[in-house]
Amino acid sequence: MTVAPFQPADDSIVENALLGGRVRLRQPARGYRAGMDAALLAAAVAAEPGERVIEAGCGAGAVLMQIAARCPGLVLTGLERDPAMAALARENAVLNGADAQIVEGDVAAGFRALDLPLFDRAISNPPFFDDPGALRAPADGKRGAWMADDGLKAWTRFLLKSVREGGRIVVIHRADRLADLLALLGETAGSFAVRGIHPHADEPAKRVLVQAIKTGKAPLRLLPPLVLHDRSDAKHTAEAEAILRGEAGLGW
């Protein structure tokens, strides 16, 4: 299907190209905008055709659209509580020819409220903060993406409830919340794999990617880190650039 060129009614929505132009994403010009975290989360999902994947807090669908381009044949579902962002996600699904259902709802209401069968994989980039006193108040357009009103536990509980036994959960989050993530996901999941995301090789990780398997019992694995930048004139390391262009993934 041929999609007409983007002709916005105003300047509130822009269209960006992801994965070297394989994905077209329409998103707000201001407020929360998809970036590196979305690209890394999508690159960490290596699902097989026919698998069912749900994303908690899908926003405008940046992660889902990149997953659809990387792993054809999946059945994708996104949960989003902001009606405007959910509408953009649906628009992006049509724009990219993705088999993605976008459901409006709140993580805090729990998975059962969606009345959906269990998934093979559940993924999320949860809001980074759940303590309003921990940071200066974000702009209105970013608050929902930055502040978890019901705490990180609501997000991990949703992910744990949404997958079948043996199903995989993948989360990207702040590195300083790693202990919390492991403790919360460890209630019913295990077989953890952790990959640190470092700005430079000589700097501490600022993000972590965590994979857990529901009812998994294998020992935790600490995987080689991903370094985003070196000290050259290049914007990203060769590995990071390959991921951003969709030429490489982040295996577990």
PDB file of C-alpha atoms in Angstrom, residues 44-48 51-54 119-124 159-160 162-171 185 189-193 210-216 221 251-252:
ATOM      1  CA  ALA A  44      16.629  -6.459  22.252  1.00  0.00           C
ATOM      2  CA  VAL A  45      13.480  -8.271  21.060  1.00  0.00           C
ATOM      3  CA  ALA A  46      14.393 -11.204  18.825  1.00  0.00           C
ATOM      4  CA  ALA A  47      10.982 -12.837  18.480  1.00  0.00           C
ATOM      5  CA  GLU A  48       9.938 -15.579  16.069  1.00  0.00           C
ATOM      6  CA  GLU A  51       4.789 -14.818  18.586  1.00  0.00           C
ATOM      7  CA  ARG A  52       2.609 -12.370  20.458  1.00  0.00           C
ATOM      8  CA  VAL A  53       4.337  -9.333  21.983  1.00  0.00           C
ATOM      9  CA  ILE A  54       2.833  -6.665  24.235  1.00  0.00           C
ATOM     10  CA  PHE A 119       1.647 -13.174  25.549  1.00  0.00           C
ATOM     11  CA  ASP A 120       4.947 -14.764  24.595  1.00  0.00           C
ATOM     12  CA  ARG A 121       6.850 -11.569  25.357  1.00  0.00           C
ATOM     13  CA  ALA A 122       6.192  -8.391  27.323  1.00  0.00           C
ATOM     14  CA  ILE A 123       8.391  -5.316  27.025  1.00  0.00           C
ATOM     15  CA  SER A 124       8.526  -1.823  28.463  1.00  0.00           C
ATOM     16  CA  LEU A 159       4.617  -7.406  32.774  1.00  0.00           C
ATOM     17  CA  LEU A 160       4.753 -10.507  34.968  1.00  0.00           C
ATOM     18  CA  SER A 162       0.928 -10.579  30.909  1.00  0.00           C
ATOM     19  CA  VAL A 163       3.253 -13.432  29.836  1.00  0.00           C
ATOM     20  CA  ARG A 164       2.815 -17.189  29.859  1.00  0.00           C
ATOM     21  CA  GLU A 165       5.131 -19.487  31.805  1.00  0.00           C
ATOM     22  CA  GLY A 166       8.460 -19.440  30.001  1.00  0.00           C
ATOM     23  CA  GLY A 167       7.561 -16.108  28.424  1.00  0.00           C
ATOM     24  CA  ARG A 168      10.179 -13.372  28.235  1.00  0.00           C
ATOM     25  CA  ILE A 169      10.118  -9.894  29.753  1.00  0.00           C
ATOM     26  CA  VAL A 170      12.487  -7.188  28.518  1.00  0.00           C
ATOM     27  CA  VAL A 171      12.833  -3.798  30.215  1.00  0.00           C
ATOM     28  CA  LEU A 185      10.667  -9.136  38.555  1.00  0.00           C
ATOM     29  CA  ALA A 189      10.571 -14.655  37.061  1.00  0.00           C
ATOM     30  CA  GLY A 190      14.237 -15.549  36.873  1.00  0.00           C
ATOM     31  CA  SER A 191      16.976 -16.556  34.416  1.00  0.00           C
ATOM     32  CA  PHE A 192      17.995 -12.901  34.306  1.00  0.00           C
ATOM     33  CA  ALA A 193      20.274 -11.466  31.645  1.00  0.00           C
ATOM     34  CA  VAL A 210      17.115  -6.607  31.619  1.00  0.00           C
ATOM     35  CA  GLN A 211      15.590  -9.802  30.311  1.00  0.00           C
ATOM     36  CA  ALA A 212      13.715 -12.156  32.643  1.00  0.00           C
ATOM     37  CA  ILE A 213      11.947 -15.447  31.958  1.00  0.00           C
ATOM     38  CA  LYS A 214       8.738 -16.186  33.815  1.00  0.00           C
ATOM     39  CA  THR A 215       9.388 -19.134  36.185  1.00  0.00           C
ATOM     40  CA  GLY A 216      12.991 -19.244  34.901  1.00  0.00           C
ATOM     41  CA  ARG A 221      24.087 -13.638  33.346  1.00  0.00           C
ATOM     42  CA  GLY A 251      21.018 -10.693  21.440  1.00  0.00           C
ATOM     43  CA  TRP A 252      20.704 -12.411  24.803  1.00  0.00           C
TER      44      TRP A 252
END
